[in-house]
PDB file of C-alpha atoms in Angstrom:
ATOM      1  CA  UNK A   6     216.938 136.450  96.487  1.00 59.00           C
ATOM      2  CA  UNK A   7     214.604 136.076  99.421  1.00 61.00           C
ATOM      3  CA  UNK A   8     216.912 136.197 102.386  1.00 61.00           C
ATOM      4  CA  UNK A   9     214.211 136.028 104.941  1.00 61.00           C
ATOM      5  CA  UNK A  10     210.183 136.461 105.421  1.00 68.00           C
ATOM      6  CA  UNK A  11     207.648 136.735 108.275  1.00 71.00           C
ATOM      7  CA  UNK A  12     204.143 135.553 108.124  1.00 73.00           C
ATOM      8  CA  UNK A  13     201.423 137.687 109.766  1.00 72.00           C
ATOM      9  CA  UNK A  14     202.759 140.969 108.588  1.00 74.00           C
ATOM     10  CA  UNK A  15     201.354 141.299 105.275  1.00 73.00           C
ATOM     11  CA  UNK A  16     200.054 144.748 103.496  1.00 75.00           C
ATOM     12  CA  UNK A  17     203.344 146.428 103.329  1.00 83.00           C
ATOM     13  CA  UNK A  18     202.899 150.055 102.104  1.00 91.00           C
ATOM     14  CA  UNK A  19     206.267 151.576 102.146  1.00 94.00           C
ATOM     15  CA  UNK A  20     209.625 150.558 103.355  1.00 94.00           C
ATOM     16  CA  UNK A  21     213.119 151.929 104.028  1.00 96.00           C
ATOM     17  CA  UNK A  22     216.490 150.266 104.784  1.00 95.00           C
ATOM     18  CA  UNK A  23     220.005 151.266 106.087  1.00 96.00           C
ATOM     19  CA  UNK A  24     223.302 149.337 106.867  1.00 96.00           C
ATOM     20  CA  UNK A  25     225.377 150.178 109.851  1.00 97.00           C
ATOM     21  CA  UNK A  26     228.788 150.146 108.335  1.00 94.00           C
ATOM     22  CA  UNK A  27     230.218 149.638 111.912  1.00 96.00           C
ATOM     23  CA  UNK A  28     228.587 146.702 113.117  1.00 95.00           C
ATOM     24  CA  UNK A  29     227.149 145.497 109.791  1.00 94.00           C
ATOM     25  CA  UNK A  30     223.787 144.879 111.043  1.00 95.00           C
ATOM     26  CA  UNK A  31     221.195 145.808 108.403  1.00 95.00           C
ATOM     27  CA  UNK A  32     217.823 147.351 108.994  1.00 96.00           C
ATOM     28  CA  UNK A  33     214.336 147.055 107.349  1.00 94.00           C
ATOM     29  CA  UNK A  34     211.383 149.068 108.413  1.00 96.00           C
ATOM     30  CA  UNK A  35     207.835 149.147 106.782  1.00 95.00           C
ATOM     31  CA  UNK A  36     204.391 150.349 107.612  1.00 95.00           C
ATOM     32  CA  UNK A  37     201.642 147.360 107.402  1.00 93.00           C
ATOM     33  CA  UNK A  38     198.347 147.217 108.029  1.00 93.00           C
ATOM     34  CA  UNK A  39     196.899 145.101 111.101  1.00 92.00           C
ATOM     35  CA  UNK A  40     193.692 143.752 109.814  1.00 90.00           C
ATOM     36  CA  UNK A  41     192.456 142.711 113.064  1.00 91.00           C
ATOM     37  CA  UNK A  42     192.979 146.427 114.709  1.00 93.00           C
ATOM     38  CA  UNK A  43     192.532 148.346 111.419  1.00 94.00           C
ATOM     39  CA  UNK A  44     195.677 150.229 112.284  1.00 95.00           C
ATOM     40  CA  UNK A  45     198.791 150.759 110.694  1.00 95.00           C
ATOM     41  CA  UNK A  46     201.918 149.649 112.241  1.00 96.00           C
ATOM     42  CA  UNK A  47     205.706 149.308 112.288  1.00 96.00           C
ATOM     43  CA  UNK A  48     207.352 146.487 111.410  1.00 95.00           C
ATOM     44  CA  UNK A  49     211.381 146.258 112.108  1.00 95.00           C
ATOM     45  CA  UNK A  50     213.728 143.740 110.949  1.00 92.00           C
ATOM     46  CA  UNK A  51     217.433 143.363 111.751  1.00 93.00           C
ATOM     47  CA  UNK A  52     220.108 140.947 109.963  1.00 91.00           C
ATOM     48  CA  UNK A  53     223.967 140.780 109.778  1.00 90.00           C
ATOM     49  CA  UNK A  54     224.913 142.130 106.533  1.00 89.00           C
ATOM     50  CA  UNK A  55     225.981 138.797 104.148  1.00 86.00           C
ATOM     51  CA  UNK A  56     224.879 136.249 106.991  1.00 85.00           C
ATOM     52  CA  UNK A  57     221.609 136.395 106.054  1.00 80.00           C
ATOM     53  CA  UNK A  58     220.890 133.065 108.225  1.00 78.00           C
ATOM     54  CA  UNK A  59     222.271 134.129 111.095  1.00 77.00           C
ATOM     55  CA  UNK A  60     218.413 134.380 112.834  1.00 76.00           C
ATOM     56  CA  UNK A  61     218.469 138.049 113.186  1.00 82.00           C
ATOM     57  CA  UNK A  62     215.731 140.167 115.177  1.00 88.00           C
ATOM     58  CA  UNK A  63     212.004 141.417 114.323  1.00 88.00           C
ATOM     59  CA  UNK A  64     209.248 143.108 116.022  1.00 91.00           C
ATOM     60  CA  UNK A  65     206.678 145.801 115.443  1.00 92.00           C
ATOM     61  CA  UNK A  66     205.620 148.879 116.961  1.00 95.00           C
ATOM     62  CA  UNK A  67     202.210 150.205 117.565  1.00 96.00           C
ATOM     63  CA  UNK A  68     200.298 152.593 119.569  1.00 97.00           C
ATOM     64  CA  UNK A  69     197.711 150.901 122.299  1.00 96.00           C
ATOM     65  CA  UNK A  70     195.092 153.307 121.078  1.00 96.00           C
ATOM     66  CA  UNK A  71     194.120 151.524 117.733  1.00 96.00           C
ATOM     67  CA  UNK A  72     193.063 154.632 116.245  1.00 97.00           C
ATOM     68  CA  UNK A  73     196.277 156.114 116.012  1.00 97.00           C
ATOM     69  CA  UNK A  74     198.389 154.724 112.728  1.00 97.00           C
ATOM     70  CA  UNK A  75     202.139 154.706 111.824  1.00 97.00           C
ATOM     71  CA  UNK A  76     203.264 155.256 108.102  1.00 97.00           C
ATOM     72  CA  UNK A  77     206.200 156.327 105.934  1.00 97.00           C
ATOM     73  CA  UNK A  78     209.069 155.017 107.940  1.00 98.00           C
ATOM     74  CA  UNK A  79     212.392 155.977 107.390  1.00 98.00           C
ATOM     75  CA  UNK A  80     215.842 154.546 109.316  1.00 98.00           C
ATOM     76  CA  UNK A  81     219.729 155.396 109.846  1.00 98.00           C
ATOM     77  CA  UNK A  82     222.407 153.623 111.808  1.00 97.00           C
ATOM     78  CA  UNK A  83     225.722 154.132 112.374  1.00 97.00           C
ATOM     79  CA  UNK A  84     228.161 152.210 115.581  1.00 97.00           C
ATOM     80  CA  UNK A  85     224.813 151.068 116.756  1.00 97.00           C
ATOM     81  CA  UNK A  86     223.401 154.294 117.071  1.00 97.00           C
ATOM     82  CA  UNK A  87     219.642 153.610 115.659  1.00 98.00           C
ATOM     83  CA  UNK A  88     216.784 156.029 114.950  1.00 98.00           C
ATOM     84  CA  UNK A  89     213.704 155.425 112.918  1.00 98.00           C
ATOM     85  CA  UNK A  90     211.534 158.235 112.132  1.00 98.00           C
ATOM     86  CA  UNK A  91     207.672 157.773 110.919  1.00 98.00           C
ATOM     87  CA  UNK A  92     204.525 159.951 110.407  1.00 97.00           C
ATOM     88  CA  UNK A  93     201.781 159.809 113.090  1.00 98.00           C
ATOM     89  CA  UNK A  94     198.052 160.052 112.596  1.00 96.00           C
ATOM     90  CA  UNK A  95     194.745 159.399 114.177  1.00 95.00           C
ATOM     91  CA  UNK A  96     191.830 158.311 112.706  1.00 94.00           C
ATOM     92  CA  UNK A  97     189.770 161.276 113.549  1.00 92.00           C
ATOM     93  CA  UNK A  98     192.155 163.708 111.774  1.00 91.00           C
ATOM     94  CA  UNK A  99     194.039 162.450 108.972  1.00 90.00           C
ATOM     95  CA  UNK A 100     195.217 165.295 107.970  1.00 89.00           C
ATOM     96  CA  UNK A 101     197.092 165.938 111.133  1.00 93.00           C
ATOM     97  CA  UNK A 102     200.011 163.845 110.752  1.00 95.00           C
ATOM     98  CA  UNK A 103     203.334 164.386 113.056  1.00 97.00           C
ATOM     99  CA  UNK A 104     206.312 163.169 113.202  1.00 98.00           C
ATOM    100  CA  UNK A 105     208.234 160.995 115.803  1.00 98.00           C
ATOM    101  CA  UNK A 106     210.945 158.668 116.101  1.00 98.00           C
ATOM    102  CA  UNK A 107     212.318 155.718 117.909  1.00 98.00           C
ATOM    103  CA  UNK A 108     215.890 155.446 119.027  1.00 98.00           C
ATOM    104  CA  UNK A 109     218.696 153.311 120.824  1.00 97.00           C
ATOM    105  CA  UNK A 110     222.305 153.585 121.208  1.00 97.00           C
ATOM    106  CA  UNK A 111     223.259 150.020 121.088  1.00 96.00           C
ATOM    107  CA  UNK A 112     221.912 148.601 117.890  1.00 95.00           C
ATOM    108  CA  UNK A 113     219.286 146.224 119.397  1.00 94.00           C
ATOM    109  CA  UNK A 114     215.953 146.928 117.806  1.00 95.00           C
ATOM    110  CA  UNK A 115     214.003 145.108 121.284  1.00 94.00           C
ATOM    111  CA  UNK A 116     215.570 148.097 122.746  1.00 96.00           C
ATOM    112  CA  UNK A 117     214.330 150.902 120.889  1.00 96.00           C
ATOM    113  CA  UNK A 118     212.877 153.994 122.892  1.00 96.00           C
ATOM    114  CA  UNK A 119     209.010 155.064 123.545  1.00 96.00           C
ATOM    115  CA  UNK A 120     208.174 157.458 120.605  1.00 96.00           C
ATOM    116  CA  UNK A 121     210.127 160.904 120.741  1.00 97.00           C
ATOM    117  CA  UNK A 122     208.344 163.846 118.972  1.00 97.00           C
ATOM    118  CA  UNK A 123     210.039 165.591 116.457  1.00 97.00           C
ATOM    119  CA  UNK A 124     207.701 167.971 114.989  1.00 96.00           C
ATOM    120  CA  UNK A 125     203.907 168.255 115.969  1.00 94.00           C
ATOM    121  CA  UNK A 126     201.738 171.144 115.118  1.00 90.00           C
ATOM    122  CA  UNK A 127     198.310 171.957 113.655  1.00 84.00           C
ATOM    123  CA  UNK A 128     200.016 171.551 110.185  1.00 82.00           C
ATOM    124  CA  UNK A 129     200.639 168.386 108.185  1.00 92.00           C
ATOM    125  CA  UNK A 130     204.194 167.097 108.782  1.00 95.00           C
ATOM    126  CA  UNK A 131     204.459 164.179 106.754  1.00 96.00           C
ATOM    127  CA  UNK A 132     206.940 161.789 104.472  1.00 96.00           C
ATOM    128  CA  UNK A 133     210.168 161.929 106.583  1.00 97.00           C
ATOM    129  CA  UNK A 134     213.780 161.066 105.789  1.00 97.00           C
ATOM    130  CA  UNK A 135     216.720 160.709 107.866  1.00 97.00           C
ATOM    131  CA  UNK A 136     220.452 160.640 107.399  1.00 96.00           C
ATOM    132  CA  UNK A 137     223.434 160.397 109.868  1.00 96.00           C
ATOM    133  CA  UNK A 138     225.664 162.995 110.269  1.00 94.00           C
ATOM    134  CA  UNK A 139     228.162 161.807 112.776  1.00 92.00           C
ATOM    135  CA  UNK A 140     228.707 160.456 116.001  1.00 93.00           C
ATOM    136  CA  UNK A 141     225.060 161.020 117.677  1.00 94.00           C
ATOM    137  CA  UNK A 142     224.143 163.350 115.228  1.00 94.00           C
ATOM    138  CA  UNK A 143     221.124 162.859 112.544  1.00 96.00           C
ATOM    139  CA  UNK A 144     218.992 165.086 110.517  1.00 96.00           C
ATOM    140  CA  UNK A 145     215.622 164.786 109.552  1.00 96.00           C
ATOM    141  CA  UNK A 146     213.537 166.152 106.550  1.00 96.00           C
ATOM    142  CA  UNK A 147     209.904 166.019 106.227  1.00 96.00           C
ATOM    143  CA  UNK A 148     207.129 167.980 104.449  1.00 95.00           C
ATOM    144  CA  UNK A 149     204.708 170.587 106.399  1.00 93.00           C
ATOM    145  CA  UNK A 150     201.909 171.709 104.114  1.00 87.00           C
ATOM    146  CA  UNK A 151     203.786 172.744 101.150  1.00 91.00           C
ATOM    147  CA  UNK A 152     207.348 173.077 102.212  1.00 94.00           C
ATOM    148  CA  UNK A 153     210.373 171.069 103.275  1.00 95.00           C
ATOM    149  CA  UNK A 154     211.549 171.132 107.120  1.00 95.00           C
ATOM    150  CA  UNK A 155     214.706 169.998 108.516  1.00 95.00           C
ATOM    151  CA  UNK A 156     215.174 168.972 112.427  1.00 95.00           C
ATOM    152  CA  UNK A 157     218.492 167.873 113.889  1.00 95.00           C
ATOM    153  CA  UNK A 158     219.436 166.007 117.104  1.00 95.00           C
ATOM    154  CA  UNK A 159     222.712 165.754 118.771  1.00 93.00           C
ATOM    155  CA  UNK A 160     221.892 163.152 121.161  1.00 94.00           C
ATOM    156  CA  UNK A 161     220.966 159.823 119.120  1.00 96.00           C
ATOM    157  CA  UNK A 162     217.189 160.912 118.862  1.00 96.00           C
ATOM    158  CA  UNK A 163     216.659 161.927 122.308  1.00 96.00           C
ATOM    159  CA  UNK A 164     215.906 165.531 121.301  1.00 94.00           C
ATOM    160  CA  UNK A 165     215.353 167.449 118.315  1.00 96.00           C
ATOM    161  CA  UNK A 166     216.002 170.930 117.260  1.00 93.00           C
ATOM    162  CA  UNK A 167     213.044 173.388 116.137  1.00 92.00           C
ATOM    163  CA  UNK A 168     212.238 172.643 112.596  1.00 94.00           C
ATOM    164  CA  UNK A 169     213.411 174.966 110.114  1.00 93.00           C
ATOM    165  CA  UNK A 170     212.044 175.325 106.786  1.00 93.00           C
ATOM    166  CA  UNK A 171     214.620 174.434 104.197  1.00 94.00           C
ATOM    167  CA  UNK A 172     212.838 174.624 100.526  1.00 93.00           C
ATOM    168  CA  UNK A 173     211.692 178.232 100.640  1.00 89.00           C
ATOM    169  CA  UNK A 174     210.557 180.016  98.210  1.00 90.00           C
ATOM    170  CA  UNK A 175     210.103 176.604  96.407  1.00 91.00           C
ATOM    171  CA  UNK A 176     206.320 175.064  96.633  1.00 92.00           C
ATOM    172  CA  UNK A 177     207.069 171.391  97.055  1.00 94.00           C
ATOM    173  CA  UNK A 178     205.218 168.412  95.853  1.00 91.00           C
ATOM    174  CA  UNK A 179     203.825 166.674  98.960  1.00 90.00           C
ATOM    175  CA  UNK A 180     203.993 163.252  98.269  1.00 91.00           C
ATOM    176  CA  UNK A 181     205.857 159.930  99.543  1.00 91.00           C
ATOM    177  CA  UNK A 182     209.652 160.259  98.663  1.00 90.00           C
ATOM    178  CA  UNK A 183     209.178 163.823  97.346  1.00 90.00           C
ATOM    179  CA  UNK A 184     212.613 164.272  99.190  1.00 93.00           C
ATOM    180  CA  UNK A 185     215.711 162.906 100.228  1.00 94.00           C
ATOM    181  CA  UNK A 186     219.281 163.701 102.325  1.00 93.00           C
ATOM    182  CA  UNK A 187     222.694 162.905 101.299  1.00 91.00           C
ATOM    183  CA  UNK A 188     226.213 163.915 101.741  1.00 89.00           C
ATOM    184  CA  UNK A 189     226.220 162.829 105.374  1.00 90.00           C
ATOM    185  CA  UNK A 190     223.169 164.964 106.222  1.00 90.00           C
ATOM    186  CA  UNK A 191     224.615 167.903 104.597  1.00 91.00           C
ATOM    187  CA  UNK A 192     222.812 168.165 101.118  1.00 95.00           C
ATOM    188  CA  UNK A 193     218.754 167.861 100.718  1.00 95.00           C
ATOM    189  CA  UNK A 194     216.966 167.264  97.390  1.00 95.00           C
ATOM    190  CA  UNK A 195     213.258 168.151  96.843  1.00 96.00           C
ATOM    191  CA  UNK A 196     210.534 167.940  94.068  1.00 95.00           C
ATOM    192  CA  UNK A 197     208.640 171.166  93.342  1.00 95.00           C
ATOM    193  CA  UNK A 198     206.290 172.739  90.966  1.00 89.00           C
ATOM    194  CA  UNK A 199     207.091 175.426  88.640  1.00 87.00           C
ATOM    195  CA  UNK A 200     204.072 176.495  86.581  1.00 87.00           C
ATOM    196  CA  UNK A 201     202.918 172.814  85.078  1.00 89.00           C
ATOM    197  CA  UNK A 202     206.293 171.453  85.114  1.00 91.00           C
ATOM    198  CA  UNK A 203     207.848 169.315  88.088  1.00 92.00           C
ATOM    199  CA  UNK A 204     211.306 169.934  88.908  1.00 93.00           C
ATOM    200  CA  UNK A 205     214.249 168.924  91.666  1.00 94.00           C
ATOM    201  CA  UNK A 206     215.757 171.569  93.606  1.00 95.00           C
ATOM    202  CA  UNK A 207     219.474 170.182  95.294  1.00 93.00           C
ATOM    203  CA  UNK A 208     220.817 172.450  98.187  1.00 91.00           C
ATOM    204  CA  UNK A 209     222.987 172.306 101.269  1.00 91.00           C
ATOM    205  CA  UNK A 210     221.671 172.342 104.613  1.00 89.00           C
ATOM    206  CA  UNK A 211     223.707 174.887 106.607  1.00 83.00           C
ATOM    207  CA  UNK A 212     222.622 174.720 110.598  1.00 81.00           C
ATOM    208  CA  UNK A 213     222.960 177.994 112.124  1.00 81.00           C
ATOM    209  CA  UNK A 214     226.122 178.730 114.261  1.00 77.00           C
ATOM    210  CA  UNK A 215     225.339 182.188 115.792  1.00 83.00           C
ATOM    211  CA  UNK A 216     228.275 182.202 117.713  1.00 84.00           C
ATOM    212  CA  UNK A 217     230.938 181.183 115.039  1.00 85.00           C
ATOM    213  CA  UNK A 218     232.649 178.618 117.246  1.00 83.00           C
ATOM    214  CA  UNK A 219     232.143 175.976 114.834  1.00 80.00           C
ATOM    215  CA  UNK A 220     229.658 173.945 116.822  1.00 83.00           C
ATOM    216  CA  UNK A 221     225.860 174.325 115.359  1.00 84.00           C
ATOM    217  CA  UNK A 222     223.257 175.698 117.352  1.00 82.00           C
ATOM    218  CA  UNK A 223     221.075 172.834 118.159  1.00 81.00           C
ATOM    219  CA  UNK A 224     224.427 171.175 119.794  1.00 84.00           C
ATOM    220  CA  UNK A 225     226.071 174.131 121.461  1.00 82.00           C
ATOM    221  CA  UNK A 226     225.934 174.318 125.226  1.00 86.00           C
ATOM    222  CA  UNK A 227     226.429 178.484 124.928  1.00 88.00           C
ATOM    223  CA  UNK A 228     225.059 179.228 121.469  1.00 86.00           C
ATOM    224  CA  UNK A 229     225.071 183.096 122.050  1.00 87.00           C
ATOM    225  CA  UNK A 230     228.983 183.097 122.961  1.00 87.00           C
ATOM    226  CA  UNK A 231     231.882 181.562 121.288  1.00 87.00           C
ATOM    227  CA  UNK A 232     233.055 178.497 123.408  1.00 85.00           C
ATOM    228  CA  UNK A 233     234.254 176.129 121.180  1.00 86.00           C
ATOM    229  CA  UNK A 234     235.511 173.690 124.138  1.00 87.00           C
ATOM    230  CA  UNK A 235     232.237 173.377 125.298  1.00 84.00           C
ATOM    231  CA  UNK A 236     233.413 173.685 128.746  1.00 86.00           C
ATOM    232  CA  UNK A 237     230.550 172.657 131.360  1.00 81.00           C
ATOM    233  CA  UNK A 238     231.862 172.474 134.770  1.00 80.00           C
ATOM    234  CA  UNK A 239     228.814 171.188 136.564  1.00 84.00           C
ATOM    235  CA  UNK A 240     227.934 168.879 133.705  1.00 80.00           C
ATOM    236  CA  UNK A 241     224.064 170.124 133.391  1.00 79.00           C
ATOM    237  CA  UNK A 242     224.072 170.851 129.833  1.00 77.00           C
ATOM    238  CA  UNK A 243     224.622 174.894 129.913  1.00 85.00           C
ATOM    239  CA  UNK A 244     228.018 175.970 129.142  1.00 79.00           C
ATOM    240  CA  UNK A 245     230.209 178.025 131.392  1.00 84.00           C
ATOM    241  CA  UNK A 246     230.111 180.960 129.611  1.00 85.00           C
ATOM    242  CA  UNK A 247     226.048 180.902 129.731  1.00 85.00           C
ATOM    243  CA  UNK A 248     225.896 179.416 133.097  1.00 81.00           C
ATOM    244  CA  UNK A 249     223.910 181.451 135.738  1.00 77.00           C
ATOM    245  CA  UNK A 250     225.328 179.165 138.362  1.00 79.00           C
ATOM    246  CA  UNK A 251     228.548 177.591 137.654  1.00 66.00           C
ATOM    247  CA  UNK A 252     228.717 175.834 141.359  1.00 70.00           C
ATOM    248  CA  UNK A 253     225.814 173.936 141.225  1.00 77.00           C
ATOM    249  CA  UNK A 254     223.896 172.058 138.337  1.00 75.00           C
ATOM    250  CA  UNK A 255     220.678 173.896 137.269  1.00 73.00           C
ATOM    251  CA  UNK A 256     219.841 173.088 133.719  1.00 71.00           C
ATOM    252  CA  UNK A 257     216.662 174.938 133.848  1.00 73.00           C
ATOM    253  CA  UNK A 258     218.683 177.949 134.754  1.00 77.00           C
ATOM    254  CA  UNK A 259     216.209 179.421 137.312  1.00 81.00           C
ATOM    255  CA  UNK A 260     216.452 182.935 138.586  1.00 77.00           C
ATOM    256  CA  UNK A 261     213.808 183.748 140.872  1.00 79.00           C
ATOM    257  CA  UNK A 262     214.961 187.231 141.597  1.00 78.00           C
ATOM    258  CA  UNK A 263     215.777 187.637 138.119  1.00 77.00           C
ATOM    259  CA  UNK A 264     219.540 189.119 139.175  1.00 76.00           C
ATOM    260  CA  UNK A 265     221.368 187.190 136.747  1.00 73.00           C
ATOM    261  CA  UNK A 266     222.369 184.605 139.433  1.00 78.00           C
ATOM    262  CA  UNK A 267     221.022 181.201 139.744  1.00 75.00           C
TER     263      UNK A 267
END
């Protein structure tokens, strides 16, 4: 059944979909070639599940610089928290791809943020996949050269953790949909090469919790000392136990004379 269509957005290369089970909104994303600009762009379509004639909403995203292209998008949504990830590259350096995201907390595609960088190095980050974990937490996996990496956000896509390798010692097969995430962002699977054979590896994603307080490092406001309550008296994002100046907000923890006091 054709549920909806749009003219002028032909040339779809890859696509991904998700349903926000709290709001009933469905999201479809795909990359398409704008032939007038010769630029790969992102198209986003939102509908209400089961009410396909509700009018919905659609929009496209593109860089002002037409030499920057968007590809291989993926999407995840929960309770209005919508995060779309994709790989971007410049025409001059097509092998130097980076991973970015767009996000919003109200589920409205026209309110998506400007692109936020998840991973950008001299290597080739590509083929992202995304999964909602809980609340504002999401996990993204992507290939970098011959390995699979994972990055996390605990604030709906505003900030992301430093990417960590998860596939070692496997040499992954770098191609579209060579990996996926399941079980609420807790498990990843990837395709890898073993001699002449291609095989699948399925393993748990276990984010570090250095202080053992039950709060993973990427969301812990004091990852070096156990503080399960995440107390933060001055609301600067630094837990009281790690705070250099508990009486005033100082998120950069500036300590000019290095005496331990902010």
